[in-house]
Amino acid sequence: MSFKNKVALITGSGSGMGEATAILFAKEGANVVIVDWNEEAANKTAEQCKKFGRVLVVKTDVSIDEEVKNAIDKTIKEFGKLDVLVNNAGITREHNLLSGNIMESCDLVLAVNLRSVILMTSIATPHLIKTKGCIVNMSSIFSSMTNLAVRFPVYAVTKAGVDCFTRVSALELAPKGVRVNAVNPGPVYTNILVNAGIDGNFDDYAKATPINRSSDPEEIANLILYLASDKARSITGSTYPIDCGMSLM
Ligand code: ADP
């Protein structure tokens, strides 16, 4: 699965699953573009990737059109092409209808988790067509597990939207040689939980899975790498649970 001479742009690669993905692509020989609104975190990831190859950091808020365009422009200027786009940046917020707070962060969560995927894909598509590249989108098992999603309705809607957009963009881009897939993680301990103040009962949540554990960010990165590789050349429009069996429950 060598990614030698390939260019991979990973959004939200300052921490968590995006960070693990950027490091793995770098280890596999890719030139990586670290895109994150947290510049300090992005630079830390870049330091690790630099041990293996060329790296570009572009401080970007993926919900802002001009910043996304700038990230793609800088990628093409630096590396001349784009082979792999990983739409991973994300946030979550806990709310529900009865608490009355659902609108407080609704637009923000929609913009960062869903609109950004459409935006990034639309700007990257002409470049991915040139390289017959591919896209891997970060979804979640919350896209289909309604019993979990009830505390995170807007987050869950964004991930269901990511699954849907994965399928429709895969269908539209297939004749152009561009594949699009998504991964749907279950429990993974990352800052997204800490930032939303919902990390407290993580161990119970992880232990409730059929295989009694959570996934490491590196395990999610391995699936993303596989889907982006030539070994997955017949896979497109698919959404892959990687959830310790949680979606079976
Ligand atoms: P997870 O890996 O579970 O998604 P993290 O919070 O560790 O959780 O990683 C998400 C990454 O996405 C962080 O590095 C964060 O800075 C980044 N991110 C969140 N919102 C944006 C945004 N609007 N633009 C760019 N990056 C973002």
mmCIF file of C-alpha atoms and ligand atoms in Angstrom:
data_model
loop_
_atom_site.group_PDB
_atom_site.id
_atom_site.type_symbol
_atom_site.label_atom_id
_atom_site.label_comp_id
_atom_site.label_asym_id
_atom_site.label_seq_id
_atom_site.Cartn_x
_atom_site.Cartn_y
_atom_site.Cartn_z
ATOM 1 C CA MET A 1 0.000 0.000 0.000
ATOM 2 C CA SER A 2 2.773 2.439 -0.784
ATOM 3 C CA PHE A 3 1.738 6.073 -0.982
ATOM 4 C CA LYS A 4 5.137 7.173 -2.277
ATOM 5 C CA ASN A 5 4.791 10.406 -4.301
ATOM 6 C CA LYS A 6 1.098 10.662 -3.417
ATOM 7 C CA VAL A 7 -0.299 13.834 -1.862
ATOM 8 C CA ALA A 8 -2.815 13.399 0.975
ATOM 9 C CA LEU A 9 -4.716 16.298 2.566
ATOM 10 C CA ILE A 10 -6.273 15.512 5.945
ATOM 11 C CA THR A 11 -8.597 18.013 7.603
ATOM 12 C CA GLY A 12 -8.700 18.164 11.394
ATOM 13 C CA SER A 13 -5.269 16.532 11.521
ATOM 14 C CA GLY A 14 -4.153 18.510 14.561
ATOM 15 C CA SER A 15 -5.409 15.817 16.907
ATOM 16 C CA GLY A 16 -7.214 12.518 17.349
ATOM 17 C CA MET A 17 -8.083 10.380 14.351
ATOM 18 C CA GLY A 18 -6.935 13.029 11.868
ATOM 19 C CA GLU A 19 -3.532 13.251 13.533
ATOM 20 C CA ALA A 20 -3.137 9.459 13.501
ATOM 21 C CA THR A 21 -4.186 9.411 9.833
ATOM 22 C CA ALA A 22 -1.687 12.100 8.806
ATOM 23 C CA ILE A 23 1.158 10.278 10.573
ATOM 24 C CA LEU A 24 0.194 6.956 8.985
ATOM 25 C CA PHE A 25 0.050 8.430 5.456
ATOM 26 C CA ALA A 26 3.444 10.051 6.058
ATOM 27 C CA LYS A 27 4.886 6.717 7.249
ATOM 28 C CA GLU A 28 3.541 5.105 4.078
ATOM 29 C CA GLY A 29 5.450 7.611 1.956
ATOM 30 C CA ALA A 30 2.838 10.287 1.212
ATOM 31 C CA ASN A 31 3.428 14.018 1.215
ATOM 32 C CA VAL A 32 0.857 15.243 3.712
ATOM 33 C CA VAL A 33 -1.097 18.459 4.035
ATOM 34 C CA ILE A 34 -2.153 19.171 7.617
ATOM 35 C CA VAL A 35 -5.318 21.285 7.642
ATOM 36 C CA ASP A 36 -6.662 22.421 11.015
ATOM 37 C CA TRP A 37 -7.910 25.636 12.597
ATOM 38 C CA ASN A 38 -5.656 24.946 15.592
ATOM 39 C CA GLU A 39 -2.233 25.944 14.261
ATOM 40 C CA GLU A 40 -0.309 24.812 17.327
ATOM 41 C CA ALA A 41 -1.829 21.335 17.144
ATOM 42 C CA ALA A 42 -1.271 21.221 13.369
ATOM 43 C CA ASN A 43 2.412 22.097 13.829
ATOM 44 C CA LYS A 44 2.803 19.308 16.413
ATOM 45 C CA THR A 45 1.397 16.765 13.955
ATOM 46 C CA ALA A 46 3.661 18.187 11.248
ATOM 47 C CA GLU A 47 6.749 17.648 13.434
ATOM 48 C CA GLN A 48 5.917 13.947 13.627
ATOM 49 C CA CYS A 49 5.174 13.646 9.900
ATOM 50 C CA LYS A 50 8.396 15.421 8.914
ATOM 51 C CA LYS A 51 10.396 12.400 10.085
ATOM 52 C CA PHE A 52 9.029 10.533 7.076
ATOM 53 C CA GLY A 53 8.567 13.054 4.242
ATOM 54 C CA ARG A 54 7.392 16.440 3.033
ATOM 55 C CA VAL A 55 4.679 18.239 4.973
ATOM 56 C CA LEU A 56 2.619 21.379 4.472
ATOM 57 C CA VAL A 57 0.572 22.997 7.242
ATOM 58 C CA VAL A 58 -2.324 25.266 6.256
ATOM 59 C CA LYS A 59 -4.195 26.868 9.148
ATOM 60 C CA THR A 60 -7.787 26.583 7.979
ATOM 61 C CA ASP A 61 -11.300 26.841 9.331
ATOM 62 C CA VAL A 62 -13.052 24.264 7.157
ATOM 63 C CA SER A 63 -16.366 26.088 7.507
ATOM 64 C CA ILE A 64 -15.066 29.188 5.668
ATOM 65 C CA ASP A 65 -15.108 29.111 1.862
ATOM 66 C CA GLU A 66 -12.045 31.320 1.249
ATOM 67 C CA GLU A 67 -9.952 29.387 3.776
ATOM 68 C CA VAL A 68 -10.812 26.038 2.182
ATOM 69 C CA LYS A 69 -9.979 27.416 -1.270
ATOM 70 C CA ASN A 70 -6.696 28.721 0.119
ATOM 71 C CA ALA A 71 -5.847 25.272 1.552
ATOM 72 C CA ILE A 72 -6.365 23.587 -1.824
ATOM 73 C CA ASP A 73 -4.509 26.361 -3.709
ATOM 74 C CA LYS A 74 -1.514 26.067 -1.376
ATOM 75 C CA THR A 75 -1.515 22.266 -1.750
ATOM 76 C CA ILE A 76 -1.364 22.516 -5.545
ATOM 77 C CA LYS A 77 1.282 25.238 -5.380
ATOM 78 C CA GLU A 78 3.478 23.173 -3.032
ATOM 79 C CA PHE A 79 3.005 19.654 -4.408
ATOM 80 C CA GLY A 80 1.451 20.165 -7.879
ATOM 81 C CA LYS A 81 -1.434 17.754 -7.308
ATOM 82 C CA LEU A 82 -3.840 16.127 -4.857
ATOM 83 C CA ASP A 83 -4.382 12.345 -4.666
ATOM 84 C CA VAL A 84 -6.234 11.784 -1.390
ATOM 85 C CA LEU A 85 -8.674 13.993 0.521
ATOM 86 C CA VAL A 86 -9.666 12.924 4.045
ATOM 87 C CA ASN A 87 -12.590 15.030 5.305
ATOM 88 C CA ASN A 88 -12.142 14.465 9.021
ATOM 89 C CA ALA A 89 -12.467 17.786 10.896
ATOM 90 C CA GLY A 90 -15.344 17.678 13.332
ATOM 91 C CA ILE A 91 -16.931 18.860 16.542
ATOM 92 C CA THR A 92 -19.847 17.669 18.644
ATOM 93 C CA ARG A 93 -22.263 19.241 21.110
ATOM 94 C CA GLU A 94 -24.733 17.621 23.467
ATOM 95 C CA HIS A 95 -28.311 18.892 23.267
ATOM 96 C CA ASN A 96 -31.847 17.782 22.602
ATOM 97 C CA LEU A 97 -35.280 19.124 21.827
ATOM 98 C CA LEU A 98 -36.670 19.041 25.360
ATOM 99 C CA SER A 99 -33.719 20.908 26.891
ATOM 100 C CA GLY A 100 -34.497 23.798 24.573
ATOM 101 C CA ASN A 101 -30.829 24.365 23.639
ATOM 102 C CA ILE A 102 -30.775 22.594 20.286
ATOM 103 C CA MET A 103 -30.413 25.801 18.240
ATOM 104 C CA GLU A 104 -27.474 27.144 20.284
ATOM 105 C CA SER A 105 -24.779 25.401 18.292
ATOM 106 C CA CYS A 106 -26.863 23.967 15.459
ATOM 107 C CA ASP A 107 -25.372 26.106 12.677
ATOM 108 C CA LEU A 108 -21.822 25.606 13.946
ATOM 109 C CA VAL A 109 -22.042 21.799 14.063
ATOM 110 C CA LEU A 110 -23.737 21.669 10.641
ATOM 111 C CA ALA A 111 -21.081 23.949 9.133
ATOM 112 C CA VAL A 112 -18.038 22.170 10.562
ATOM 113 C CA ASN A 113 -19.175 18.556 10.172
ATOM 114 C CA LEU A 114 -21.326 18.563 7.036
ATOM 115 C CA ARG A 115 -21.157 21.748 4.976
ATOM 116 C CA SER A 116 -17.342 21.574 5.110
ATOM 117 C CA VAL A 117 -17.371 18.108 3.539
ATOM 118 C CA ILE A 118 -19.461 19.383 0.629
ATOM 119 C CA LEU A 119 -17.325 22.519 0.359
ATOM 120 C CA MET A 120 -13.961 20.732 0.486
ATOM 121 C CA THR A 121 -15.168 18.070 -1.955
ATOM 122 C CA SER A 122 -16.432 20.646 -4.451
ATOM 123 C CA ILE A 123 -13.150 22.579 -4.441
ATOM 124 C CA ALA A 124 -10.941 19.468 -4.506
ATOM 125 C CA THR A 125 -12.878 17.565 -7.182
ATOM 126 C CA PRO A 126 -11.187 19.061 -10.307
ATOM 127 C CA HIS A 127 -7.782 18.154 -8.829
ATOM 128 C CA LEU A 128 -8.877 14.648 -7.804
ATOM 129 C CA ILE A 129 -10.228 13.996 -11.302
ATOM 130 C CA LYS A 130 -6.765 14.792 -12.719
ATOM 131 C CA THR A 131 -5.066 12.211 -10.464
ATOM 132 C CA LYS A 132 -7.978 9.708 -10.381
ATOM 133 C CA GLY A 133 -7.739 10.202 -6.656
ATOM 134 C CA CYS A 134 -10.091 9.418 -3.830
ATOM 135 C CA ILE A 135 -11.926 10.800 -0.819
ATOM 136 C CA VAL A 136 -12.499 9.262 2.611
ATOM 137 C CA ASN A 137 -15.074 11.008 4.815
ATOM 138 C CA MET A 138 -15.237 10.770 8.601
ATOM 139 C CA SER A 139 -18.712 9.681 9.637
ATOM 140 C CA SER A 140 -19.809 7.929 12.842
ATOM 141 C CA ILE A 141 -22.097 5.115 13.978
ATOM 142 C CA PHE A 142 -24.268 7.950 15.322
ATOM 143 C CA SER A 143 -25.460 8.376 11.721
ATOM 144 C CA SER A 144 -27.664 5.310 12.128
ATOM 145 C CA MET A 145 -27.836 4.471 15.878
ATOM 146 C CA THR A 146 -30.826 6.546 16.940
ATOM 147 C CA ASN A 147 -30.700 5.420 20.579
ATOM 148 C CA LEU A 148 -27.198 6.921 20.926
ATOM 149 C CA ALA A 149 -27.972 9.944 18.774
ATOM 150 C CA VAL A 150 -30.867 11.194 20.861
ATOM 151 C CA ARG A 151 -28.470 13.234 23.051
ATOM 152 C CA PHE A 152 -26.598 14.492 19.962
ATOM 153 C CA PRO A 153 -29.272 15.100 17.331
ATOM 154 C CA VAL A 154 -27.475 17.739 15.270
ATOM 155 C CA TYR A 155 -24.184 15.815 15.323
ATOM 156 C CA ALA A 156 -26.053 12.667 14.247
ATOM 157 C CA VAL A 157 -27.785 14.537 11.420
ATOM 158 C CA THR A 158 -24.433 15.803 10.149
ATOM 159 C CA LYS A 159 -23.043 12.266 10.092
ATOM 160 C CA ALA A 160 -26.145 10.877 8.343
ATOM 161 C CA GLY A 161 -25.612 13.692 5.831
ATOM 162 C CA VAL A 162 -21.975 12.664 5.408
ATOM 163 C CA ASP A 163 -23.064 9.066 4.679
ATOM 164 C CA CYS A 164 -25.587 10.299 2.107
ATOM 165 C CA PHE A 165 -23.144 12.716 0.486
ATOM 166 C CA THR A 166 -20.550 9.923 0.353
ATOM 167 C CA ARG A 167 -22.938 7.797 -1.684
ATOM 168 C CA VAL A 168 -24.164 10.518 -4.053
ATOM 169 C CA SER A 169 -20.710 11.988 -4.674
ATOM 170 C CA ALA A 170 -19.343 8.461 -5.243
ATOM 171 C CA LEU A 171 -22.003 7.859 -7.886
ATOM 172 C CA GLU A 172 -21.421 11.173 -9.622
ATOM 173 C CA LEU A 173 -17.623 10.898 -9.586
ATOM 174 C CA ALA A 174 -17.278 7.184 -10.425
ATOM 175 C CA PRO A 175 -17.191 7.778 -14.211
ATOM 176 C CA LYS A 176 -14.348 10.246 -13.615
ATOM 177 C CA GLY A 177 -12.282 7.631 -11.760
ATOM 178 C CA VAL A 178 -12.654 9.206 -8.305
ATOM 179 C CA ARG A 179 -13.750 6.945 -5.425
ATOM 180 C CA VAL A 180 -15.528 8.218 -2.299
ATOM 181 C CA ASN A 181 -16.018 6.213 0.918
ATOM 182 C CA ALA A 182 -16.685 6.882 4.590
ATOM 183 C CA VAL A 183 -15.724 5.326 7.901
ATOM 184 C CA ASN A 184 -18.160 5.124 10.828
ATOM 185 C CA PRO A 185 -16.244 4.814 14.102
ATOM 186 C CA GLY A 186 -17.839 3.791 17.391
ATOM 187 C CA PRO A 187 -16.072 4.624 20.662
ATOM 188 C CA VAL A 188 -12.673 6.288 20.206
ATOM 189 C CA TYR A 189 -11.224 8.422 23.008
ATOM 190 C CA THR A 190 -10.241 11.799 21.490
ATOM 191 C CA ASN A 191 -10.451 15.508 22.284
ATOM 192 C CA ILE A 192 -13.842 15.776 20.576
ATOM 193 C CA LEU A 193 -15.314 14.206 23.733
ATOM 194 C CA VAL A 194 -13.258 16.376 26.071
ATOM 195 C CA ASN A 195 -14.181 19.575 24.181
ATOM 196 C CA ALA A 196 -17.878 18.714 24.386
ATOM 197 C CA GLY A 197 -17.576 17.824 28.087
ATOM 198 C CA ILE A 198 -18.785 14.268 27.500
ATOM 199 C CA ASP A 199 -15.649 12.231 28.223
ATOM 200 C CA GLY A 200 -16.653 11.350 31.797
ATOM 201 C CA ASN A 201 -18.420 8.056 31.186
ATOM 202 C CA PHE A 202 -16.279 6.971 28.227
ATOM 203 C CA ASP A 203 -15.032 3.777 29.878
ATOM 204 C CA ASP A 204 -18.583 2.545 30.539
ATOM 205 C CA TYR A 205 -19.533 3.373 26.966
ATOM 206 C CA ALA A 206 -16.507 1.478 25.612
ATOM 207 C CA LYS A 207 -17.017 -1.513 27.914
ATOM 208 C CA ALA A 208 -20.613 -1.814 26.695
ATOM 209 C CA THR A 209 -19.454 -2.820 23.207
ATOM 210 C CA PRO A 210 -19.657 -6.510 22.290
ATOM 211 C CA ILE A 211 -15.866 -6.767 22.283
ATOM 212 C CA ASN A 212 -15.561 -4.787 25.493
ATOM 213 C CA ARG A 213 -13.179 -2.068 24.311
ATOM 214 C CA SER A 214 -12.851 1.112 22.285
ATOM 215 C CA SER A 215 -10.871 1.656 19.070
ATOM 216 C CA ASP A 216 -7.548 3.495 19.002
ATOM 217 C CA PRO A 217 -7.248 6.435 16.586
ATOM 218 C CA GLU A 218 -4.537 4.428 14.772
ATOM 219 C CA GLU A 219 -7.050 1.648 14.053
ATOM 220 C CA ILE A 220 -9.378 4.145 12.362
ATOM 221 C CA ALA A 221 -6.396 5.535 10.430
ATOM 222 C CA ASN A 222 -5.580 2.042 9.130
ATOM 223 C CA LEU A 223 -9.066 1.660 7.644
ATOM 224 C CA ILE A 224 -8.844 5.115 6.048
ATOM 225 C CA LEU A 225 -5.445 4.227 4.565
ATOM 226 C CA TYR A 226 -6.808 0.957 3.173
ATOM 227 C CA LEU A 227 -9.827 2.680 1.591
ATOM 228 C CA ALA A 228 -7.517 5.257 -0.004
ATOM 229 C CA SER A 229 -5.190 2.567 -1.389
ATOM 230 C CA ASP A 230 -5.299 0.744 -4.714
ATOM 231 C CA LYS A 231 -6.250 -2.414 -2.791
ATOM 232 C CA ALA A 232 -9.680 -0.817 -2.349
ATOM 233 C CA ARG A 233 -9.992 0.105 -6.045
ATOM 234 C CA SER A 234 -13.361 -1.640 -6.391
ATOM 235 C CA ILE A 235 -14.841 0.018 -3.282
ATOM 236 C CA THR A 236 -16.822 3.219 -3.668
ATOM 237 C CA GLY A 237 -19.900 4.752 -2.046
ATOM 238 C CA SER A 238 -19.454 2.540 1.028
ATOM 239 C CA THR A 239 -19.733 3.460 4.692
ATOM 240 C CA TYR A 240 -17.726 1.247 7.050
ATOM 241 C CA PRO A 241 -18.531 0.722 10.727
ATOM 242 C CA ILE A 242 -15.368 0.323 12.833
ATOM 243 C CA ASP A 243 -17.037 0.212 16.197
ATOM 244 C CA CYS A 244 -16.084 -2.844 18.292
ATOM 245 C CA GLY A 245 -19.464 -4.295 17.316
ATOM 246 C CA MET A 246 -21.467 -1.453 18.844
ATOM 247 C CA SER A 247 -23.828 -1.093 15.873
ATOM 248 C CA LEU A 248 -24.907 -4.724 16.363
ATOM 249 C CA MET A 249 -26.544 -3.837 19.665
HETATM 250 P P1 ADP B 1 -11.772 13.346 16.608
HETATM 251 O O1 ADP B 1 -10.459 12.775 16.185
HETATM 252 O O2 ADP B 1 -12.627 12.398 17.362
HETATM 253 O O3 ADP B 1 -12.522 14.009 15.475
HETATM 254 P P2 ADP B 1 -10.442 15.650 17.861
HETATM 255 O O4 ADP B 1 -11.167 16.765 18.547
HETATM 256 O O5 ADP B 1 -9.233 15.087 18.545
HETATM 257 O O6 ADP B 1 -11.526 14.519 17.667
HETATM 258 O O7 ADP B 1 -10.016 16.097 16.400
HETATM 259 C C1 ADP B 1 -10.779 16.940 15.608
HETATM 260 C C2 ADP B 1 -9.861 17.933 14.943
HETATM 261 O O8 ADP B 1 -10.669 18.757 14.080
HETATM 262 C C3 ADP B 1 -9.146 18.872 15.909
HETATM 263 O O9 ADP B 1 -7.760 18.925 15.600
HETATM 264 C C4 ADP B 1 -9.815 20.211 15.674
HETATM 265 O O10 ADP B 1 -8.959 21.331 15.886
HETATM 266 C C5 ADP B 1 -10.230 20.079 14.229
HETATM 267 N N1 ADP B 1 -11.325 20.997 13.876
HETATM 268 C C6 ADP B 1 -12.494 21.150 14.519
HETATM 269 N N2 ADP B 1 -13.215 22.114 13.931
HETATM 270 C C7 ADP B 1 -12.482 22.574 12.874
HETATM 271 C C8 ADP B 1 -12.680 23.574 11.887
HETATM 272 N N3 ADP B 1 -13.797 24.329 11.829
HETATM 273 N N4 ADP B 1 -11.723 23.758 10.956
HETATM 274 C C9 ADP B 1 -10.594 23.020 10.988
HETATM 275 N N5 ADP B 1 -10.350 22.081 11.898
HETATM 276 C C10 ADP B 1 -11.274 21.852 12.839
#
